[in-house]
Coordinates of C-alpha atoms in Angstrom, one line a residue:
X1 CA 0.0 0.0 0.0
X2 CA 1.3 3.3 -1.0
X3 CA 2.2 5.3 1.9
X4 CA 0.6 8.7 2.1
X5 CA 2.4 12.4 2.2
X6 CA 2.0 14.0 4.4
X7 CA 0.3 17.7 3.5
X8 CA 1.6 20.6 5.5
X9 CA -1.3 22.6 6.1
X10 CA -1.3 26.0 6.1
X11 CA -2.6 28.0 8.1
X12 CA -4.3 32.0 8.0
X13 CA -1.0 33.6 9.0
X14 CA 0.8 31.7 6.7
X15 CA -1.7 33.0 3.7
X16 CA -1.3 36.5 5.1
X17 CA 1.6 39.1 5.6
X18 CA 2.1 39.8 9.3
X19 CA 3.6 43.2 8.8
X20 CA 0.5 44.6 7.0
X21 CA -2.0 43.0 9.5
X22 CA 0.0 44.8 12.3
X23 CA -0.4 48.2 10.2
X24 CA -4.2 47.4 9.3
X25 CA -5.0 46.5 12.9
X26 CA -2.6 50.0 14.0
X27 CA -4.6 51.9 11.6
X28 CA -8.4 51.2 12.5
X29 CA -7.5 51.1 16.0
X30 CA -6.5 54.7 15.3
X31 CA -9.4 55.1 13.8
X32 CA -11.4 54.3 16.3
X33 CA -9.9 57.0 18.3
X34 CA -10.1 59.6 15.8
X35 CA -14.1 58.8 15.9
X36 CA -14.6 58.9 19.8
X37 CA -11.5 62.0 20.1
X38 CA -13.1 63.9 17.7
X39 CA -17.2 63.1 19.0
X40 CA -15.5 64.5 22.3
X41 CA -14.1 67.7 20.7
X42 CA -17.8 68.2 18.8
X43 CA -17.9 71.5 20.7
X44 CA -14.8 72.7 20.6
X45 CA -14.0 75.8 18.2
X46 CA -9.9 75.2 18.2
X47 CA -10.2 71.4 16.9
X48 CA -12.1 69.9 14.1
X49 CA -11.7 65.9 13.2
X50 CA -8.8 66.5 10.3
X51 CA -6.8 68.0 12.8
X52 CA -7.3 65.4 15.3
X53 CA -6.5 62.9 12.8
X54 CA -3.5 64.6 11.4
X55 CA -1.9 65.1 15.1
X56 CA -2.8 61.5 16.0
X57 CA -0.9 60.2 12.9
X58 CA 1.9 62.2 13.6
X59 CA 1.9 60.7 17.5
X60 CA 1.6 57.3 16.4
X61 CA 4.7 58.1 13.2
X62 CA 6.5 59.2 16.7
X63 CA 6.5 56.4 18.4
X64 CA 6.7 53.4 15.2
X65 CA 10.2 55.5 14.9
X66 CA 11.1 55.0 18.6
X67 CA 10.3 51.5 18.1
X68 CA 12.6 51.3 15.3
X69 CA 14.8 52.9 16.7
X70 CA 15.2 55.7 13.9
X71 CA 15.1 53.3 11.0
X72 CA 11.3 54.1 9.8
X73 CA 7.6 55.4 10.5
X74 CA 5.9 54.0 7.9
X75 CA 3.3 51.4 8.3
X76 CA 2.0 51.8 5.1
X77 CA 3.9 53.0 1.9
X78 CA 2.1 56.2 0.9
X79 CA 0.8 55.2 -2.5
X80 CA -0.8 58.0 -5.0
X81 CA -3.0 54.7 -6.4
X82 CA -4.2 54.2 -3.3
X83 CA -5.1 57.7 -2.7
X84 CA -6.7 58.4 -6.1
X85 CA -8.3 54.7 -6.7
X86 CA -9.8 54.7 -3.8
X87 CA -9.5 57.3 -0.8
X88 CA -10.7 60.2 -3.1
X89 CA -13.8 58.8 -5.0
X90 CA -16.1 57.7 -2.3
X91 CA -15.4 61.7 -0.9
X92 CA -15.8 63.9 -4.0
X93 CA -18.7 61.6 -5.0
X94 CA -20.6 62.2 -1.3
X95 CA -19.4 65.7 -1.7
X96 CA -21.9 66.0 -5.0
X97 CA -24.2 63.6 -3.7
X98 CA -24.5 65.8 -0.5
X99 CA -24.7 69.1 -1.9
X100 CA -27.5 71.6 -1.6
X101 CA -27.8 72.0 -5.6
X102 CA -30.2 75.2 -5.3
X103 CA -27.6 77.1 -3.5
X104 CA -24.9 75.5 -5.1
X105 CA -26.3 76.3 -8.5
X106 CA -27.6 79.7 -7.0
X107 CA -24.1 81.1 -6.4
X108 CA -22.6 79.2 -9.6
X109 CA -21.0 81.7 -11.4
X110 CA -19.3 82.9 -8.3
X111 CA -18.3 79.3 -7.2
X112 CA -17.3 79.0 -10.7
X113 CA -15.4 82.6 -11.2
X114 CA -13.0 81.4 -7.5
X115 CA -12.5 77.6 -8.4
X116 CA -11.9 78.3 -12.3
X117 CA -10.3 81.6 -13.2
X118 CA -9.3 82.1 -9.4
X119 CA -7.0 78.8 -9.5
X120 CA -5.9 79.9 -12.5
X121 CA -4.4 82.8 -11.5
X122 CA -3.2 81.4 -8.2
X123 CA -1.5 78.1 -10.3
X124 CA 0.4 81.4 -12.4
X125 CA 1.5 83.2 -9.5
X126 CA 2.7 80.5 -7.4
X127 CA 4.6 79.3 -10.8
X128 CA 6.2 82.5 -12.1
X129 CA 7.0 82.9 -7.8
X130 CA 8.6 79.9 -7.5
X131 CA 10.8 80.3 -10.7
X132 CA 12.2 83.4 -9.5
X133 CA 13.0 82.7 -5.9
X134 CA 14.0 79.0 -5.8
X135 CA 17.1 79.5 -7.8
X136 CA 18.2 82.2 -5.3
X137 CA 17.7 79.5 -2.4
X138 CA 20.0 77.1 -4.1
X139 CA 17.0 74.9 -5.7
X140 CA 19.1 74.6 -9.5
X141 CA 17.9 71.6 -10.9
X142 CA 14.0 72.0 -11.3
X143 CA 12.5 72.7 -14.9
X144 CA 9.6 74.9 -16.5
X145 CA 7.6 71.5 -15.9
X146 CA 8.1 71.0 -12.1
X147 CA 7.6 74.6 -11.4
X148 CA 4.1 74.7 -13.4
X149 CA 3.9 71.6 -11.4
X150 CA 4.2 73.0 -8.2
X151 CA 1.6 76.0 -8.9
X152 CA -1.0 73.1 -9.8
X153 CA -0.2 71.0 -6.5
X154 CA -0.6 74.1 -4.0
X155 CA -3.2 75.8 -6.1
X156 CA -5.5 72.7 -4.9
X157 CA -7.1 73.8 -1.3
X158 CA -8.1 71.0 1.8
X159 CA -11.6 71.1 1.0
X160 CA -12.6 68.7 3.3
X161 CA -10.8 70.6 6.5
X162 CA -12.4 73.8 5.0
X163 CA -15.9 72.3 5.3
X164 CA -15.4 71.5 9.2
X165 CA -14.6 74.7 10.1
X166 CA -18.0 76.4 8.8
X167 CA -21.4 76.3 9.6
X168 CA -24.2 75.8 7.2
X169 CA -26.6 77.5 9.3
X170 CA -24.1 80.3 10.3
X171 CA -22.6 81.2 7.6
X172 CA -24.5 79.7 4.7
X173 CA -23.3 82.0 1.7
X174 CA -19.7 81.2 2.9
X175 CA -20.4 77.7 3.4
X176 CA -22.1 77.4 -0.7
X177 CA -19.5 78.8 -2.0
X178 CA -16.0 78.1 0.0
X179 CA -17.5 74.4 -0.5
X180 CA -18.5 74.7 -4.3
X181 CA -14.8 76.5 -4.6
X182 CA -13.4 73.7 -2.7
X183 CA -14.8 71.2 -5.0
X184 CA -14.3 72.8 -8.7
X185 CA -10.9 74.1 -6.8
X186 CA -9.6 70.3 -6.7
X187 CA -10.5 69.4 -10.2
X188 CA -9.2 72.3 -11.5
X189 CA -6.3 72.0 -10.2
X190 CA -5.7 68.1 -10.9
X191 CA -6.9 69.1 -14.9
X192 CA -4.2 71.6 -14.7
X193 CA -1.5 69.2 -13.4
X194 CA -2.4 66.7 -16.0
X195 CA -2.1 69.5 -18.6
X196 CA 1.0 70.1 -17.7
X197 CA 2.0 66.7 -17.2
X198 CA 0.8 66.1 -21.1
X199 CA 2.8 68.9 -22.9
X200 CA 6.0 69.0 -24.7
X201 CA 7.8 71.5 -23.0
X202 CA 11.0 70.8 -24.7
X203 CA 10.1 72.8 -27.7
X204 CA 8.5 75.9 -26.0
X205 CA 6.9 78.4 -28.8
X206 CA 4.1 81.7 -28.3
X207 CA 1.6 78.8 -28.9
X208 CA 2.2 76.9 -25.5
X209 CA -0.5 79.0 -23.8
X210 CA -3.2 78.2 -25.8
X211 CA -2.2 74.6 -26.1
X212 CA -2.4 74.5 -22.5
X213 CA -6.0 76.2 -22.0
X214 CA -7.1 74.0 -24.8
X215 CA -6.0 70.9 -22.8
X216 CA -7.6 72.6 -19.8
X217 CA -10.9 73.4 -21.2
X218 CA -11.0 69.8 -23.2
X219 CA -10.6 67.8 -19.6
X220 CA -12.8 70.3 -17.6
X221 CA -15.6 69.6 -20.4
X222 CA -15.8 66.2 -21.3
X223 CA -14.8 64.8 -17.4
X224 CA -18.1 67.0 -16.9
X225 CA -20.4 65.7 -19.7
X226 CA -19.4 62.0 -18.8
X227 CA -20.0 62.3 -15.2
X228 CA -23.1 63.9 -16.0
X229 CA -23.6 60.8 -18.7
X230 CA -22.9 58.0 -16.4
X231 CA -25.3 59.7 -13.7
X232 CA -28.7 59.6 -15.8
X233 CA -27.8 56.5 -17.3
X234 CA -27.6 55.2 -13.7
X235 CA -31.2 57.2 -13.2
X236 CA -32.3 55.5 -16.6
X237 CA -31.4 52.2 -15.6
X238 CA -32.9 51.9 -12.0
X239 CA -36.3 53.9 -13.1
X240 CA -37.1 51.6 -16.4
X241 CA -36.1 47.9 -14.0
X242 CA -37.1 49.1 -10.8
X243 CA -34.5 46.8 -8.6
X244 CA -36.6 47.3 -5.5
X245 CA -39.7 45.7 -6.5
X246 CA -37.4 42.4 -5.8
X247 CA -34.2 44.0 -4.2
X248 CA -33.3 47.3 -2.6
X249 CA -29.7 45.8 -2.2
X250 CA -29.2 46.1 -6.0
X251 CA -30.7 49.6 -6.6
X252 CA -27.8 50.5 -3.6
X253 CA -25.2 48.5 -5.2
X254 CA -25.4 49.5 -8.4
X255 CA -25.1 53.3 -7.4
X256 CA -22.1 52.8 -5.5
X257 CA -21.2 51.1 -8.7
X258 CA -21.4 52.9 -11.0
X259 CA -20.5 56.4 -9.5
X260 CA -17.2 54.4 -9.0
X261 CA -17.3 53.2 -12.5
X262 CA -17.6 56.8 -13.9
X263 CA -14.0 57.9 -11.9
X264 CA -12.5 55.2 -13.2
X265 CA -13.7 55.7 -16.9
X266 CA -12.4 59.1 -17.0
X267 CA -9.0 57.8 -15.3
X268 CA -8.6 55.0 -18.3
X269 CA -9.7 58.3 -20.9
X270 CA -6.8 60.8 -18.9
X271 CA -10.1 63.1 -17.8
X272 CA -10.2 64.6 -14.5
X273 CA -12.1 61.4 -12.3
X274 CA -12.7 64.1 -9.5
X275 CA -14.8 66.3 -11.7
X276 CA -16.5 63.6 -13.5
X277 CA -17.4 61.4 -10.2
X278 CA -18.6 65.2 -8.4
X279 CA -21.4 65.7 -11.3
X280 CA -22.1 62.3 -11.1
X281 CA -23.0 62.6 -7.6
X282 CA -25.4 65.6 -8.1
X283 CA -26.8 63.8 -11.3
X284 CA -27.6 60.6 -8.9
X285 CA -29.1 62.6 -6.2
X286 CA -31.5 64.8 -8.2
X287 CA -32.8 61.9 -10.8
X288 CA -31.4 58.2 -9.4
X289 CA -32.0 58.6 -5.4
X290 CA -35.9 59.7 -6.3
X291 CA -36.0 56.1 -8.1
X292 CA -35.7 53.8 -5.2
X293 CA -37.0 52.4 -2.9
X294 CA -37.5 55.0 0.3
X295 CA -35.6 52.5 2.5
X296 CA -33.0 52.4 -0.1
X297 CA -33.0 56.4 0.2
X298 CA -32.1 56.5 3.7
X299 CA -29.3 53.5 3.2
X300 CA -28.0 54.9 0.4
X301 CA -27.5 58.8 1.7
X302 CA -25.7 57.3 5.1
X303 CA -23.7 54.5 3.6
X304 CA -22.3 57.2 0.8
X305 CA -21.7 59.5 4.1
X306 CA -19.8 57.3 6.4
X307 CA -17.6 55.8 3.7
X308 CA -16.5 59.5 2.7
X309 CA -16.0 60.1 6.6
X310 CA -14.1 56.8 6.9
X311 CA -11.9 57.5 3.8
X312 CA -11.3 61.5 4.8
X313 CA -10.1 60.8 8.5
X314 CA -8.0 57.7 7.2
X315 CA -6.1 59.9 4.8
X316 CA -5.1 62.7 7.5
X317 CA -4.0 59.6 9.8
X318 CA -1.9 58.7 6.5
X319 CA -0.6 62.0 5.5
X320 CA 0.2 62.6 9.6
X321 CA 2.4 58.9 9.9
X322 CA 4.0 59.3 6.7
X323 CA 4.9 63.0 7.4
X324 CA 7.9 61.6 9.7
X325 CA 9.0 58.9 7.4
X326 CA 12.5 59.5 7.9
X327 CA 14.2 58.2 4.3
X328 CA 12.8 61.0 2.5
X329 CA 14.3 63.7 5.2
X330 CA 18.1 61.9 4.7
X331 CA 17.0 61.8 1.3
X332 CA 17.0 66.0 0.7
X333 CA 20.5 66.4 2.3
X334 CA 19.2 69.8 3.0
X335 CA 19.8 72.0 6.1
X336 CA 17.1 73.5 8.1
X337 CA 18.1 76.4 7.0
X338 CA 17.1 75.4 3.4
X339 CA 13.7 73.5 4.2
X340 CA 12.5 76.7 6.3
X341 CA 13.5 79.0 3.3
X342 CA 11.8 76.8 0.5
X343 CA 8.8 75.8 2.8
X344 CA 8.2 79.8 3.7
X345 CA 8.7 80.5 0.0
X346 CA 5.8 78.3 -1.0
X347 CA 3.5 79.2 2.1
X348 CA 3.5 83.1 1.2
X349 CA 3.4 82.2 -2.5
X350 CA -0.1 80.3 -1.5
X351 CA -1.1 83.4 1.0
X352 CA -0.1 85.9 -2.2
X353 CA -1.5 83.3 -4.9
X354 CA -4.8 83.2 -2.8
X355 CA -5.3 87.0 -2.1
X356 CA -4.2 87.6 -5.6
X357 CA -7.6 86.4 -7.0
X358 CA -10.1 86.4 -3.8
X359 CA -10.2 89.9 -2.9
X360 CA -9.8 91.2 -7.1
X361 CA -12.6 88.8 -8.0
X362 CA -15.3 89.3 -5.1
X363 CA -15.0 93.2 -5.6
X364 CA -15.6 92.6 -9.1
X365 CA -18.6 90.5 -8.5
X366 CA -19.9 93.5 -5.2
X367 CA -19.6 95.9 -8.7
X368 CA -21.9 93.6 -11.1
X369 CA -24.2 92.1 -8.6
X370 CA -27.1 94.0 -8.3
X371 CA -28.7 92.7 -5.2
X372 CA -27.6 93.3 -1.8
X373 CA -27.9 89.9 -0.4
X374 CA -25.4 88.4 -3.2
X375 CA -22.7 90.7 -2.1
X376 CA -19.7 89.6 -0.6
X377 CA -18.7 92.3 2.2
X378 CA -15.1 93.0 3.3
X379 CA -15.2 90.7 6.4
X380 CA -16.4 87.5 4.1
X381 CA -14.0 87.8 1.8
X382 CA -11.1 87.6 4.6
X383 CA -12.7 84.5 5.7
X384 CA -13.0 82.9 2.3
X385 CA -9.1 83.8 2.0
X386 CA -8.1 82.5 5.4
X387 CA -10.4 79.5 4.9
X388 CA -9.0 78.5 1.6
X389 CA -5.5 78.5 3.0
X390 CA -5.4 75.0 4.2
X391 CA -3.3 72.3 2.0
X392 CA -4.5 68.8 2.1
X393 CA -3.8 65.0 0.6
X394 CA -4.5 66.2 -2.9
X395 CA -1.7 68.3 -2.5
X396 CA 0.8 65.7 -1.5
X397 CA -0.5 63.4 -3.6
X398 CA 0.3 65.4 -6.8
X399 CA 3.9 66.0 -5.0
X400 CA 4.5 62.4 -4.8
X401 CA 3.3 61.6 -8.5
X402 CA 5.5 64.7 -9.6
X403 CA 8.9 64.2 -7.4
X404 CA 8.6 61.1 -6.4
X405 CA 9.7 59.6 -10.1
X406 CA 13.4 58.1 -11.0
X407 CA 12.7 59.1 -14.7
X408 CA 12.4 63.0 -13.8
X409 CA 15.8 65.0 -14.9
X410 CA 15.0 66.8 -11.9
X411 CA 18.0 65.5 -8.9
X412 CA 16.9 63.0 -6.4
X413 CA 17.7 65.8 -3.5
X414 CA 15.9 68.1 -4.8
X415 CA 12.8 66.0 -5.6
X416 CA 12.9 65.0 -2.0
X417 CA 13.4 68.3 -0.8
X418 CA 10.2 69.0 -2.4
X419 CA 8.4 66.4 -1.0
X420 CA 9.6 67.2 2.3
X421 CA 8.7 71.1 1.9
X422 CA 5.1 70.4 0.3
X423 CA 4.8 68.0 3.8
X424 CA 5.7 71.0 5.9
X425 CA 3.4 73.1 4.3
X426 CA 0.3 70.9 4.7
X427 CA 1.0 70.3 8.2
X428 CA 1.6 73.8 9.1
X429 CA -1.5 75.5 7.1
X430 CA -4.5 72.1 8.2
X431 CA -3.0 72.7 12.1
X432 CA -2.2 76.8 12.2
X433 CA -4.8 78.1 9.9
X434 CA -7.4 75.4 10.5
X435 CA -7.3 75.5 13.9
X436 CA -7.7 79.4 14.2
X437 CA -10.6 79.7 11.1
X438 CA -13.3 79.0 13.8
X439 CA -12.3 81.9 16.3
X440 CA -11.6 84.0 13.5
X441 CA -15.2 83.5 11.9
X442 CA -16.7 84.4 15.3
X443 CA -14.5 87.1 15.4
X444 CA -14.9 88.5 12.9
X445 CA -17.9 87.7 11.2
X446 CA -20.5 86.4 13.7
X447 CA -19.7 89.2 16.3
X448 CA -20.3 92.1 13.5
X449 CA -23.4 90.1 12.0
X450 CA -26.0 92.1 10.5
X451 CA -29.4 90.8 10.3
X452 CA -29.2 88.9 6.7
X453 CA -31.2 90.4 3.6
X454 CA -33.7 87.9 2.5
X455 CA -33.5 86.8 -1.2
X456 CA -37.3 87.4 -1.2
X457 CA -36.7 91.0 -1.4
X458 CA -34.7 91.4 -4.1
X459 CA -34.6 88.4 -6.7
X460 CA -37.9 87.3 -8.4
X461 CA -39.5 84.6 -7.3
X462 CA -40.8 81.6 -10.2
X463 CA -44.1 82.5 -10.2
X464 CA -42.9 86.4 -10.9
X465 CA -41.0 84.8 -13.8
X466 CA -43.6 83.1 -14.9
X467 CA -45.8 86.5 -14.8
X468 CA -42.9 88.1 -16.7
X469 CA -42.8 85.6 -19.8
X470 CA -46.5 85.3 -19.8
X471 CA -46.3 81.9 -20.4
X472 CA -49.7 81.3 -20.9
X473 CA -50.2 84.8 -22.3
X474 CA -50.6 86.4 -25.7
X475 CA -50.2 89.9 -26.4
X476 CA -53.2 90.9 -26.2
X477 CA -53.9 89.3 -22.5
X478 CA -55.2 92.3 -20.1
X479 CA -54.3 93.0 -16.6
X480 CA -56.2 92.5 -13.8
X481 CA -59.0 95.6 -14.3
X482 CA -59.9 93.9 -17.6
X483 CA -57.9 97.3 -19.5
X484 CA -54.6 98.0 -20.5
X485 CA -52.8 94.7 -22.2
X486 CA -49.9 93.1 -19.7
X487 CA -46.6 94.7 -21.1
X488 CA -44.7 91.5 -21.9
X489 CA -40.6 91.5 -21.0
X490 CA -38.0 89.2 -23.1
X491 CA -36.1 86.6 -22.5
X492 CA -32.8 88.7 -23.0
X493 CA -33.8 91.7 -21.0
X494 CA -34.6 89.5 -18.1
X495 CA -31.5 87.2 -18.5
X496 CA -29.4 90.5 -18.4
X497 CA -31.4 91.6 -15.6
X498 CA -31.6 88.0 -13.4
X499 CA -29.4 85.8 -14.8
X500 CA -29.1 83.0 -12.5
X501 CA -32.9 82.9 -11.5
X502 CA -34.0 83.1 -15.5
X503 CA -31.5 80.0 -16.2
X504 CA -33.1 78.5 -13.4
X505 CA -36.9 79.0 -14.4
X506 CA -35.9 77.8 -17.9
X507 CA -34.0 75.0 -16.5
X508 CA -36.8 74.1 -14.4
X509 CA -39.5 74.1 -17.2
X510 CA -37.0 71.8 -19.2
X511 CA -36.7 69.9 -16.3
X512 CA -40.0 68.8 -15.7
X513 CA -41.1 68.8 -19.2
X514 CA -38.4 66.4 -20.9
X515 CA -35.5 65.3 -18.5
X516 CA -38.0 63.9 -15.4
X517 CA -40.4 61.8 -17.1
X518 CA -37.1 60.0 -19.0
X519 CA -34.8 59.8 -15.9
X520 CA -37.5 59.9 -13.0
X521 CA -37.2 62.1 -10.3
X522 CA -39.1 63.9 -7.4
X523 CA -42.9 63.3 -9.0
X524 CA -41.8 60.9 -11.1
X525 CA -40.8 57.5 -8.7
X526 CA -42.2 54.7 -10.6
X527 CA -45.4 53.0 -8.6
X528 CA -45.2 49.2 -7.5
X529 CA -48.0 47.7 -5.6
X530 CA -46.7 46.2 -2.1
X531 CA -43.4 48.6 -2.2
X532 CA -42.6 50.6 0.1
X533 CA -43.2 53.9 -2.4
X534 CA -46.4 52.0 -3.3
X535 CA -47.8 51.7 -0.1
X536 CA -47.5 55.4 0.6
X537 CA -49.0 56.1 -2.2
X538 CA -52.2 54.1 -1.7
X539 CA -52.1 55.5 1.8

């Protein structure tokens, strides 16, 4: 009889790396403390949850490189795939999800005239700045394309530590449009960094402008459109098959699926993923999240919210451990003196880049804005300057994918130095300037708050619209005494005159005519029997 082998058996930590469940288990216990520190600190106007989780990362890098004894602090390997694949989706896409769209879209052009044309001319300044100064630091061996570089990475502002230092209810014109800034802010900035990743700079001619705003304005565009595609194909698909009638687990599923299948899309196309996945979110939440199920509603909008909370405090525990990783400091074989001068160099080129377009820009919109209400007063725009200060993972993200690289002509010392110097920055502006925005908005905003002007005052409402384009009118309709014919307004005088609320009524009526009964929508859920939308209906 054949004698038997004998089979080792393995067994789970044979199948698994030991090191990496150590820094998994490290990581959501730190988690877990971030969540109960921060719930504790709920009240408290110095700390908000980023910078709880930032200084808790850099306490637990501390004592990883006491247990090392000086060789390392890393746990994990800061990865920009990791960050971009999938730390950043889940939060840009609950950040469009999320969004009050009638403010949002209300202040539009405004959100649209700071996170545009204000990164813009901050990514210029911050360029052309660095260009001029770093060579006089000793900084030799950087090119047009790392400095263009480095006015994309800290053009792109912490918009999720700028959100938890304002109030909603407090300050909500501040709060609509640092956040709608915040947002357009990011993409702009990455669509710029790609822009500049994607030119030939080694054959520079009077054309390389326009070759870069037409790579600009291509990305900003079509990321847009296919967010906004993959969105009402999602509302398209869930309102014509109606998943809940047998499962609300699939209507959920295939949202989360889909949102995440429209980042990567635009990632395999070279688009901006963080525009595309933003519109996608606001397309899901005006058309898709009105086709479910209502249990499915309430899953959906908490299960979107805690896995952007989950992803946003894990990446300020990951940017706060990797912050001390020791290799890259021996790595820049630069002096303090050097890191200080370079790191002060880029903080007061963000300061200058920021105030450079903020203050310029709001006055401009004080002098066209017509209405009271929609002006921004002295004492906002300081806080919209102060609170856009803050650097965040995006910004060391695009560092790493920029300096990080063995095939850049730029020298390795340098590259780390610029690594290093982008850290400093990010940890100084999310501790300093995020820890003080709070006292400084009830300094000096709250305390000199004047009672707020209504909208209702000034701005038309629909129904005065609708009076205005007599709709349902002809020109010889009469007034209310039965005499004198209703003098009828056009299109254009009223667009010149309201511009946001005409595009609005005309949105709306296009809206509700075409878009709604295609995609679904508020009014248009489809009706099961026995479903939970079908038995408040019959109620």
């Amino acid at each position: 009889m054949a004698s038997l082998e004998t089979i080792p058996v393995q067994t789970s930590s044979d199948l698994l790396d030991t090191t990496t469940i150590i820094a998994l288990s490290v990581f959501f216990t730190l988690l877990c403390a971030c969540i109960i520190i921060g719930h504790l600190l709920e009240e408290n106007r110095w700390a908000n949850e980023s910078i709880t989780a930032l200084l808790l990362g850099l306490c637990a890098g501390a004592v990883v490189l006491l247990v090392s004894k000086g060789n390392s602090s890393r746990l994990l390997v800061f990865s920009e795939d990791l960050f971009f694949l999938y730390l950043l989706p889940p939060i840009i896409f609950n950040a469009g999800f999320q969004v009050k769209k009638k403010q949002f879209f209300k202040n539009f052009t405004i959100i649209l005239l700071f996170g545009i044309f204000g990164t813009v001319i901050s990514f210029c300044l911050i360029s052309f700045g660095a260009s001029l100064l770093f060579k006089k630091i000793g900084v030799t061996s950087l090119v047009i394309q790392d400095y263009l570089a480095i006015g994309a990475i800290l053009s792109a502002t912490d918009s999720v530590c700028t959100l938890q230092v304002l109030s909603q209810d407090e300050t909500p014109l501040l709060y609509s449009i640092v956040f709608g800034e915040g947002v357009v802010n990011d993409a702009t900035s990455i669509v710029l960094y790609n822009s500049v990743q994607s030119l030939d700079f080694n054959h520079i001619d009077a054309t390389i402008a326009l070759k870069l705003l037409g790579t600009f304005l291509y990305l900003f565009f079509t990321s847009t459109i296919l967010g906004l595609a993959v969105g009402l194909l999602s509302a398209f698909i869930i309102k014509t098959l109606y998943f809940g009638r047998h499962s609300t687990d699939r209507e959920i599923a295939l949202m989360m699926i889909m949102a995440y299948l429209s980042y990567m899309l635009a990632e395999l196309l070279s688009l901006s993923g963080i525009l595309t996945v933003f519109f996608c979110g606001i397309v899901m939440s005006h058309y898709t999240w009105h086709n479910v199920t209502e249990s499915s509603r309430i899953t959906a909008k908490h299960a979107f919210a805690t896995m952007s909370f989950i992803a946003e405090t894990f990446i300020f525990l990951y940017v706060g451990m990797d912050a001390l990783d020791i290799s890259k400091w021996k790595e820049s074989c630069a002096g303090a003196g050097t890191s200080v001068a370079v790191s002060s160099t880029l903080l007061a080129l963000v300061l200058i880049g920021r105030a450079a377009f903020i203050y310029p820009l709001a006055n401009l919109i004080n002098c066209l804005s017509k209405r009271e209400g929609a002006k921004i007063e002295f004492r906002k725009q300081f806080i919209m300057w102060w609170a856009g200060l803050m650097r965040g993972a995006v910004t060391i993200a695009l560092s790493y994918n920029e300096f990080s690289s063995s095939s850049k002509a730029t020298s390795t010392k340098d590259s780390a130095l610029m690594i290093t110097c982008t850290i400093i920055v990010v940890l100084f502006s999310t501790v300093v300037f995020g820890s003080v925005t709070k006292p400084l908005i009830e300094a000096v905003l709250l305390r000199h708050a004047r009672p707020a002007i209504s909208d209702a005052t000034d701005i038309p409402s629909l129904d005065d619209l609708r009076l205005l384009f007599l709709e349902n009118g002809d020109e010889d309709d009469q007034d209310g005494n039965g005499n004198l014919p209703v003098p009828r307004r056009s299109s254009f005088r009223l667009l010149i005159t309201y511009p946001t609320f005409t595009v609005h009524y005309f949105w709306r009526k296009f809206d509700d005519k075409i878009m709604r009964p295609v995609f679904g929508g508020r009014g248009f859920v489809p009706f099961v029997p026995h479903s939970p939308t079908g038995a408040e209906n019959e109620t």
